[in-house]
PDB file of N, CA and C in Angstrom:
ATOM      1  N   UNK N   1      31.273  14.267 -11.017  1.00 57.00           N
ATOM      2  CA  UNK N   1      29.932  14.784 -11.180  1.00 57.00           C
ATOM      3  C   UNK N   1      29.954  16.305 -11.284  1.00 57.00           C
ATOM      4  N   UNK N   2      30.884  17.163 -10.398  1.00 66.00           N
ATOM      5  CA  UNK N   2      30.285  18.490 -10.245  1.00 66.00           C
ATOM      6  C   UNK N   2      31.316  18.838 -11.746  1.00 66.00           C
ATOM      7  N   UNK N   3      32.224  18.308 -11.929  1.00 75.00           N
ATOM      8  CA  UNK N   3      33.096  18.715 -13.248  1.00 75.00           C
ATOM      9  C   UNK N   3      31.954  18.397 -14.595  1.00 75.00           C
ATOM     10  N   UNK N   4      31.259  17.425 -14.645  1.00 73.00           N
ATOM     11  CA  UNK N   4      29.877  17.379 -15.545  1.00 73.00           C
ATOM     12  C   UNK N   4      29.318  18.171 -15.612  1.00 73.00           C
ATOM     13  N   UNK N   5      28.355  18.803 -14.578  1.00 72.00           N
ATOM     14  CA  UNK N   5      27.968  20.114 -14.417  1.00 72.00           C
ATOM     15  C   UNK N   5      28.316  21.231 -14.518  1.00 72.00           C
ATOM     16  N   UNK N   6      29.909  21.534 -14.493  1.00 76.00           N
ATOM     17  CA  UNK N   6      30.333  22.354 -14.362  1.00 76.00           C
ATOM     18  C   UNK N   6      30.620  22.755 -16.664  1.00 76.00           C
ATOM     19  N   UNK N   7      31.096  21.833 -17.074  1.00 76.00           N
ATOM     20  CA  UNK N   7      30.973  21.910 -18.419  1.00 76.00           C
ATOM     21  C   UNK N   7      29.391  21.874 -18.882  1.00 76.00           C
ATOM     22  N   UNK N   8      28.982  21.308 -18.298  1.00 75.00           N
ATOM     23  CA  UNK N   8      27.074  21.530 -18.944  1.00 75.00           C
ATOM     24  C   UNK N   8      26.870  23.064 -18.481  1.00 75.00           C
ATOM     25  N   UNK N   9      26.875  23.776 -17.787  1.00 77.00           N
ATOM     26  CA  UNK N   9      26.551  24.963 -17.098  1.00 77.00           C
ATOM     27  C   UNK N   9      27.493  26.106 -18.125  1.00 77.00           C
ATOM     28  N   UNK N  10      28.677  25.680 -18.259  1.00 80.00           N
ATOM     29  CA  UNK N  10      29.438  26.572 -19.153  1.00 80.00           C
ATOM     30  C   UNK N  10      29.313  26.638 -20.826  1.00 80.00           C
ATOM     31  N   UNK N  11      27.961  25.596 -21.520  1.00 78.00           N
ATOM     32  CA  UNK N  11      27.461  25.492 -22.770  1.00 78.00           C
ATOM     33  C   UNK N  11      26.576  25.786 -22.670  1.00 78.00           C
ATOM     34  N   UNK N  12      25.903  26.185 -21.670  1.00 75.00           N
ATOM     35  CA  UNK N  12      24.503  26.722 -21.382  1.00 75.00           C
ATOM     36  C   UNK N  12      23.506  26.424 -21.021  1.00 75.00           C
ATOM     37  N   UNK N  13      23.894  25.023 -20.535  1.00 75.00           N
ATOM     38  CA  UNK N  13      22.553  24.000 -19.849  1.00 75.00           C
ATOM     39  C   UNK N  13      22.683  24.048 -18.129  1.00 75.00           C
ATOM     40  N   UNK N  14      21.823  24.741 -17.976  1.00 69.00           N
ATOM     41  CA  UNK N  14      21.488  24.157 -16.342  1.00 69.00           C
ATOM     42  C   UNK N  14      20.915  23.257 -16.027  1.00 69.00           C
ATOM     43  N   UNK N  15      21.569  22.600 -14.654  1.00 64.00           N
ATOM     44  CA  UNK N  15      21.085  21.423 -14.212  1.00 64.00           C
ATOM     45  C   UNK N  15      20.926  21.707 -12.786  1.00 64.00           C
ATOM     46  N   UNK N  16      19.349  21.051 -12.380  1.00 67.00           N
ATOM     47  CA  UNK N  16      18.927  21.637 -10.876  1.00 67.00           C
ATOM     48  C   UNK N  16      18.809  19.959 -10.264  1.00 67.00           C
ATOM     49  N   UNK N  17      19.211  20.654  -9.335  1.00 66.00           N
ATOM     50  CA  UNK N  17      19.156  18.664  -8.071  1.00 66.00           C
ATOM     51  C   UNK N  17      18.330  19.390  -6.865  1.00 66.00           C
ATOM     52  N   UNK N  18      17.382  18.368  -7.269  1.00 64.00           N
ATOM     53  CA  UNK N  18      16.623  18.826  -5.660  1.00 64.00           C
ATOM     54  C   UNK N  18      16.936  18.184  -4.912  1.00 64.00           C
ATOM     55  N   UNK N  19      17.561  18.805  -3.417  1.00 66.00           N
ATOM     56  CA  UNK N  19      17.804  17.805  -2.159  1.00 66.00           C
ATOM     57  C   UNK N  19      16.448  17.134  -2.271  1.00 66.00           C
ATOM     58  N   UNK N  20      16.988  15.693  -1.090  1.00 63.00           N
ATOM     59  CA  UNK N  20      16.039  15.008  -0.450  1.00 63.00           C
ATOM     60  C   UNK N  20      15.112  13.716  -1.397  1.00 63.00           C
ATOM     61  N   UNK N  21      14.758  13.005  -0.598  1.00 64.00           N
ATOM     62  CA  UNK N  21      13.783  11.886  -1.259  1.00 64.00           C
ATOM     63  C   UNK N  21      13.555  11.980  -2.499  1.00 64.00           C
ATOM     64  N   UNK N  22      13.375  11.294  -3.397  1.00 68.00           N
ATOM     65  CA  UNK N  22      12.219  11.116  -4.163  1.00 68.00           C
ATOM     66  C   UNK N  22      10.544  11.232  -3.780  1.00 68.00           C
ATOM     67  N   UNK N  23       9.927  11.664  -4.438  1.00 78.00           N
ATOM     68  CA  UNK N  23       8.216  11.366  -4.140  1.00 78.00           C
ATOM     69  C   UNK N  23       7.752  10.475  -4.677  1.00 78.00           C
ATOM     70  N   UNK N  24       6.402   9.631  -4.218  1.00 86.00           N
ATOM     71  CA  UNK N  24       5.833   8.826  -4.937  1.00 86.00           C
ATOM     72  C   UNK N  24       4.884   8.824  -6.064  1.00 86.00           C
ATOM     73  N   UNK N  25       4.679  10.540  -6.210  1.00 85.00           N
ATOM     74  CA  UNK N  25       3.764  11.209  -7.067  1.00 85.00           C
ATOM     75  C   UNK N  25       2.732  10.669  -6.402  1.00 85.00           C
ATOM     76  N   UNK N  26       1.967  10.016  -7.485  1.00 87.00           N
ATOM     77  CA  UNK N  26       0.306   9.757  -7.279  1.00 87.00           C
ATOM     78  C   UNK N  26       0.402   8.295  -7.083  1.00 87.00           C
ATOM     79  N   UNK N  27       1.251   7.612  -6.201  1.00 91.00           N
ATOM     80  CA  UNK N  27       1.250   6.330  -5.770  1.00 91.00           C
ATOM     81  C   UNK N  27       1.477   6.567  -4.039  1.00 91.00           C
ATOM     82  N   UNK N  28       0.339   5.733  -3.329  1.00 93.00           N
ATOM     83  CA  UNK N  28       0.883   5.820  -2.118  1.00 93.00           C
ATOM     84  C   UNK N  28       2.116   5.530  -1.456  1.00 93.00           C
ATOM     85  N   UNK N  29       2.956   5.983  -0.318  1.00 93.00           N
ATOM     86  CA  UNK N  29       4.462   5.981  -0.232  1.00 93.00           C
ATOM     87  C   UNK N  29       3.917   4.373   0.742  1.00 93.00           C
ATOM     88  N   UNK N  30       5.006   3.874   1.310  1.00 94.00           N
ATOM     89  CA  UNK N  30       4.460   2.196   1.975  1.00 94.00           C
ATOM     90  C   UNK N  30       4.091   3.373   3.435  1.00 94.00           C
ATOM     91  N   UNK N  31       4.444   4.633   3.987  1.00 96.00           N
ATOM     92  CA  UNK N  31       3.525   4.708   5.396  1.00 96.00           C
ATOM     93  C   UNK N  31       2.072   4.949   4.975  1.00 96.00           C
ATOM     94  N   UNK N  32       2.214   5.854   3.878  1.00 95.00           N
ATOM     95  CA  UNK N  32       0.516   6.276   3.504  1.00 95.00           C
ATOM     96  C   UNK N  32      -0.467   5.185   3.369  1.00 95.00           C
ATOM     97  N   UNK N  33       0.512   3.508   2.689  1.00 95.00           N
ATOM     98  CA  UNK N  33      -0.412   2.279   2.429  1.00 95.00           C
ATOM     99  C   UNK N  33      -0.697   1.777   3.866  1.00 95.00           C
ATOM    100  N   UNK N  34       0.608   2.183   5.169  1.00 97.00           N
ATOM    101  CA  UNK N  34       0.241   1.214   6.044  1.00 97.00           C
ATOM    102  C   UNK N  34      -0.772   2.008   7.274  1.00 97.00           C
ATOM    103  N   UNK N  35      -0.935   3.618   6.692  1.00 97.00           N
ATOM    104  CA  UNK N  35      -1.932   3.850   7.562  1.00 97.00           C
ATOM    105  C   UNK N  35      -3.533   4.197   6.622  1.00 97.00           C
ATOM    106  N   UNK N  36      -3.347   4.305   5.645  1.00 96.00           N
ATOM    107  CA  UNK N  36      -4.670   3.632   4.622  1.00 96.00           C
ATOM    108  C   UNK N  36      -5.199   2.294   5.183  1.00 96.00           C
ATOM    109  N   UNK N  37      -4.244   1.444   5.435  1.00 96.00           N
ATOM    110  CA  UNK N  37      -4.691   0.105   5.906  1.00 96.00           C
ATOM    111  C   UNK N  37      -5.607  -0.200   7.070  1.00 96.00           C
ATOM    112  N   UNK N  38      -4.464   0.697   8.177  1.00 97.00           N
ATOM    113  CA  UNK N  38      -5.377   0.595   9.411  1.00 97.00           C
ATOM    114  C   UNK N  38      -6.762   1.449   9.612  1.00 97.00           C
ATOM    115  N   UNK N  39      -6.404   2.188   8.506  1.00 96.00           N
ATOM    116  CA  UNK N  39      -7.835   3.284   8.179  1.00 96.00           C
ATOM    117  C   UNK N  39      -9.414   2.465   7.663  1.00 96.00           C
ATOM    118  N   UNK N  40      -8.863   1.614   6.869  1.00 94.00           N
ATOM    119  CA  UNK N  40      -9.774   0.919   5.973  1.00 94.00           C
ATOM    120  C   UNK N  40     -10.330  -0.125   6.930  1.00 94.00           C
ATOM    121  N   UNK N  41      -9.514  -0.546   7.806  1.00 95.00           N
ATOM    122  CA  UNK N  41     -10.375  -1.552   9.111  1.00 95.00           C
ATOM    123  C   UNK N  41     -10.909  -0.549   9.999  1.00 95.00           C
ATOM    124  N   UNK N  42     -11.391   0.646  10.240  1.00 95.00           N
ATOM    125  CA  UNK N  42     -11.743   1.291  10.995  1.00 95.00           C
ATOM    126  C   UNK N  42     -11.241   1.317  12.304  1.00 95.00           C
ATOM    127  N   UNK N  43      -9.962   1.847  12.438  1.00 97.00           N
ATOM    128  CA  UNK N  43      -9.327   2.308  13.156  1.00 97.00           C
ATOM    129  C   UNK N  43      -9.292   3.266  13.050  1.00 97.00           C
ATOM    130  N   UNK N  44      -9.287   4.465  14.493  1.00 97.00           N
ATOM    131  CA  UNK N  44      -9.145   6.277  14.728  1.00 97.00           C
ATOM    132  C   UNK N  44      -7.823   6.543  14.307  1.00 97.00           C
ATOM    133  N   UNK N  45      -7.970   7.770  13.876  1.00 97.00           N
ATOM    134  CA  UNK N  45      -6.672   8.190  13.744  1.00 97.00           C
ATOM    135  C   UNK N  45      -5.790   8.066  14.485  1.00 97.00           C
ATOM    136  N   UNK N  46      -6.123   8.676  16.388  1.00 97.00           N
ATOM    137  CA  UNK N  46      -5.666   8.167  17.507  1.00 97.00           C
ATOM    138  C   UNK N  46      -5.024   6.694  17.529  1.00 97.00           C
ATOM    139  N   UNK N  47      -5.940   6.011  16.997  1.00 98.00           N
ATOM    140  CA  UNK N  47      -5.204   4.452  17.590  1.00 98.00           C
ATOM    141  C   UNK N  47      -4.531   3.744  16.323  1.00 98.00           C
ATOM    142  N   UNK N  48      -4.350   4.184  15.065  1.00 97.00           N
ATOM    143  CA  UNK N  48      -3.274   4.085  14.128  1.00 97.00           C
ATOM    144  C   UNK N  48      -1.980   4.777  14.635  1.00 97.00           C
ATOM    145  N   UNK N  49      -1.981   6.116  15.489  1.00 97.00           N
ATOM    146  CA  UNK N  49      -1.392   6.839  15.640  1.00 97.00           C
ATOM    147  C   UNK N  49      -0.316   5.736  16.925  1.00 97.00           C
ATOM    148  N   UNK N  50      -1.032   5.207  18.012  1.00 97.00           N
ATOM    149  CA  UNK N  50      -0.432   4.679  18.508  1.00 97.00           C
ATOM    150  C   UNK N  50       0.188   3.738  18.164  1.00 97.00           C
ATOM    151  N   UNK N  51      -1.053   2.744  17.560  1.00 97.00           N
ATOM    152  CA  UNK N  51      -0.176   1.629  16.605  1.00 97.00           C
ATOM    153  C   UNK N  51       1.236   1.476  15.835  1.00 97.00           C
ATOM    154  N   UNK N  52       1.816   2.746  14.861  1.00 97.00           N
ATOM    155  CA  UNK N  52       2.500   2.739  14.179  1.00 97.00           C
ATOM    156  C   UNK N  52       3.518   4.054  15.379  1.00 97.00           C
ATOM    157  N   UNK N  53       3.026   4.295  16.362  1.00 96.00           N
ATOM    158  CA  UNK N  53       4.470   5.430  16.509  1.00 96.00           C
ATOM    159  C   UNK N  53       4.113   6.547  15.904  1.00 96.00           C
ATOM    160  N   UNK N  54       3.340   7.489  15.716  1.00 97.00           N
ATOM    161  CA  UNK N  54       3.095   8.528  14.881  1.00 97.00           C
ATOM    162  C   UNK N  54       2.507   9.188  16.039  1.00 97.00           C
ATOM    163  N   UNK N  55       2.569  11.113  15.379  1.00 97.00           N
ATOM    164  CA  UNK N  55       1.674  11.640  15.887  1.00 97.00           C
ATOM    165  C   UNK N  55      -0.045  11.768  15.396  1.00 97.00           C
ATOM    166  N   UNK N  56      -0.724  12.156  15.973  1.00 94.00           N
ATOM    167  CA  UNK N  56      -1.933  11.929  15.109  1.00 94.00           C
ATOM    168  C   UNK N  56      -1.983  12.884  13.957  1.00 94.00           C
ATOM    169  N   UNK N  57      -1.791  14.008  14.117  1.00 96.00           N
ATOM    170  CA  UNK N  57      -1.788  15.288  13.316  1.00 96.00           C
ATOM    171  C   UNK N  57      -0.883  14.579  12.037  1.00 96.00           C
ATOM    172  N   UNK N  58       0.141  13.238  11.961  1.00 97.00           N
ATOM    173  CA  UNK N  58       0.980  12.854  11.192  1.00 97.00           C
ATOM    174  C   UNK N  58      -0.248  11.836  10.247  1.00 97.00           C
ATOM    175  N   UNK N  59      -0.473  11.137  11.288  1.00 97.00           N
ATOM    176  CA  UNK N  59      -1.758  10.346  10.926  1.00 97.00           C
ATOM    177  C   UNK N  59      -2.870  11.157   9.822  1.00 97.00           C
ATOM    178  N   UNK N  60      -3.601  11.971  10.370  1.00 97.00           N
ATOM    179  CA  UNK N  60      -4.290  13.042   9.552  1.00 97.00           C
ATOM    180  C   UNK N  60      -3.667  13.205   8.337  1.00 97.00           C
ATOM    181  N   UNK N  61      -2.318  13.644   7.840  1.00 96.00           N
ATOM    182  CA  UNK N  61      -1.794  13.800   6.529  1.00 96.00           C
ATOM    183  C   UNK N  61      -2.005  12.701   6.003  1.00 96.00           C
ATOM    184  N   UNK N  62      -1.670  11.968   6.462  1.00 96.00           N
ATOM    185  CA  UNK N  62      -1.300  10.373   5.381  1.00 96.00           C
ATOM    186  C   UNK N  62      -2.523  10.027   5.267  1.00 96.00           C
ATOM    187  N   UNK N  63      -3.544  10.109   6.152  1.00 96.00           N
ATOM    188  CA  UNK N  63      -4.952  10.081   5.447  1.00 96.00           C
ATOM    189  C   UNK N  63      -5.888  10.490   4.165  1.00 96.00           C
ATOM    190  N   UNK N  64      -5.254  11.957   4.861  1.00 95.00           N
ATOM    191  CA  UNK N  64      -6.149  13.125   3.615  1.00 95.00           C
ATOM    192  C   UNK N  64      -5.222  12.966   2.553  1.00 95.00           C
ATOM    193  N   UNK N  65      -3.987  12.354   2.667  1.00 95.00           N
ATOM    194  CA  UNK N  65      -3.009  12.334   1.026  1.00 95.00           C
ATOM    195  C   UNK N  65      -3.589  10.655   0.251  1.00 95.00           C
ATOM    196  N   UNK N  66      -3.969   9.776   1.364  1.00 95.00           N
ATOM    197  CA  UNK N  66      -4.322   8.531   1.020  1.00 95.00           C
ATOM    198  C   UNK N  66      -5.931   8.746   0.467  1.00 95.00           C
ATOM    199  N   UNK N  67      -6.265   9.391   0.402  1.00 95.00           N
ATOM    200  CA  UNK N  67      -7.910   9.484   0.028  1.00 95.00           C
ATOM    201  C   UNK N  67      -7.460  10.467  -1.126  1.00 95.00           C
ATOM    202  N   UNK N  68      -6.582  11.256  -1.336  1.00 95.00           N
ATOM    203  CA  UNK N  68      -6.820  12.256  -2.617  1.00 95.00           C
ATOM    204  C   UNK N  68      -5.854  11.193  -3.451  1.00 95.00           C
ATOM    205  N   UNK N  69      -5.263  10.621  -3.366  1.00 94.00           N
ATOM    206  CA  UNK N  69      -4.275  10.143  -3.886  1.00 94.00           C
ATOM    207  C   UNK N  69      -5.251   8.645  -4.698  1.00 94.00           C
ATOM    208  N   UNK N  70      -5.873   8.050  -3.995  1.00 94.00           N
ATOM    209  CA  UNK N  70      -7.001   7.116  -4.592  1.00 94.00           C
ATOM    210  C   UNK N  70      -8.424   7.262  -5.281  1.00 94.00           C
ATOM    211  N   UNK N  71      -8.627   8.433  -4.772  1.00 94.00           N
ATOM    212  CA  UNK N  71      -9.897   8.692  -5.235  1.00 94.00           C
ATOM    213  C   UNK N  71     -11.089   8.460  -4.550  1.00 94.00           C
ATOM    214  N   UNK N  72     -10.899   9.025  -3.309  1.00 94.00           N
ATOM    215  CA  UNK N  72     -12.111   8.203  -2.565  1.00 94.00           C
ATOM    216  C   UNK N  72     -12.595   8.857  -1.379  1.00 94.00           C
ATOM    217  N   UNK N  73     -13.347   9.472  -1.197  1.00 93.00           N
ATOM    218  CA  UNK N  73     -13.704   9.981  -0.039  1.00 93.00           C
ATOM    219  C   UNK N  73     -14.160   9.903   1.142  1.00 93.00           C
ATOM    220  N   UNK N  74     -13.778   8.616   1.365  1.00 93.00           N
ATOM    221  CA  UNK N  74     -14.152   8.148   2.848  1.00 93.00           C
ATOM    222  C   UNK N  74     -13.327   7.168   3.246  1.00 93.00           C
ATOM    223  N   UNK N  75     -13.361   6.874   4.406  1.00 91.00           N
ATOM    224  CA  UNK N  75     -12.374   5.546   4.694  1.00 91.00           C
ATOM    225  C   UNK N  75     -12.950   4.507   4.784  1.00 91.00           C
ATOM    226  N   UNK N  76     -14.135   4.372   4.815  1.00 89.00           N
ATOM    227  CA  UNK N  76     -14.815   3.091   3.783  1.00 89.00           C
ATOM    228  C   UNK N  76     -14.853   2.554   2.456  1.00 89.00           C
ATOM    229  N   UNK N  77     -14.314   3.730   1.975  1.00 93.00           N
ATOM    230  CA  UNK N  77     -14.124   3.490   0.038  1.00 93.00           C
ATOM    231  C   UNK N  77     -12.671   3.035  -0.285  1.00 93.00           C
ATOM    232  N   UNK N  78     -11.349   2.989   1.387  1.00 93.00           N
ATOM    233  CA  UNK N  78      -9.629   3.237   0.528  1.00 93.00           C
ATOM    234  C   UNK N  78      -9.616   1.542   0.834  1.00 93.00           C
ATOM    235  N   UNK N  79     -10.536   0.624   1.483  1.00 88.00           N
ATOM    236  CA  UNK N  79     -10.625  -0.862   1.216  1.00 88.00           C
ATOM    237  C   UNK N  79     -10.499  -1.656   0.501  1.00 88.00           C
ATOM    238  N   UNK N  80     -10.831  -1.021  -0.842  1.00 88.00           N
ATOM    239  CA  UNK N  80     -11.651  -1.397  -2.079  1.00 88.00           C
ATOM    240  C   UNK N  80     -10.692  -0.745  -2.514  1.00 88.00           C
ATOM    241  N   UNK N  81     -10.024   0.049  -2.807  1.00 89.00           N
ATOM    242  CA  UNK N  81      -8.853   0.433  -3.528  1.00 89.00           C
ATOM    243  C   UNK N  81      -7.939   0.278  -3.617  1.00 89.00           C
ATOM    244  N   UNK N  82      -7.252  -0.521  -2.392  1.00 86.00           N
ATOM    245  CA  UNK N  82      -5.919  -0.767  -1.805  1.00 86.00           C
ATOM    246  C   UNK N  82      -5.501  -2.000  -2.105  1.00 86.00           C
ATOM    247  N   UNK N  83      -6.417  -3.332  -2.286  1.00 75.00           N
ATOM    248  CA  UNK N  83      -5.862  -4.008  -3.094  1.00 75.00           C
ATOM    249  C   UNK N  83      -5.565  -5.428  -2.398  1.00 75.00           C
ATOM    250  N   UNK N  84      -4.913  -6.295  -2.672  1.00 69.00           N
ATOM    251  CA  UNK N  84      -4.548  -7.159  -1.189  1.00 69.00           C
ATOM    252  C   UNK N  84      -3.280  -6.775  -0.723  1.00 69.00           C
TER     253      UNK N  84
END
């Protein structure tokens, strides 16, 4: 691999690798679906938070990314979006 790169780099092509994960872009990742979920039955952030092992402040992200990410501004609307 780095001998690939190393001839691509010396014809003039750079090649960038980003550490780490992949993203899901604009698809929820499976924690964002499984705390969308408990969101959409009206559960607190608090008690998703316990539920799954999270902090809440963790909870909070996956919320506000699960509502921009669907289109929906409430956690009465990510029900209806999420699907079975």
């Amino acid at each position: 691999m780095l001998r690939c790169q190393r001839g691509l780099r010396d014809h003039g092509q750079v090649t960038v690798r980003r550490p780490g994960a992949l993203g899901y872009g604009d698809h929820l990742s499976p924690r964002e679906r499984a705390v969308a979920r408990l969101a959409s039955l009206g559960l607190s952030n608090r008690e998703i938070a316990r539920e799954l092992v999270l902090s809440h402040r963790t909870v909070e992200h996956h919320v506000a990314r699960a509502l921009r990410k669907l289109g929906v501004s409430s956690r009465t609307e990510i029900g209806s979006q999420l699907g079975p």
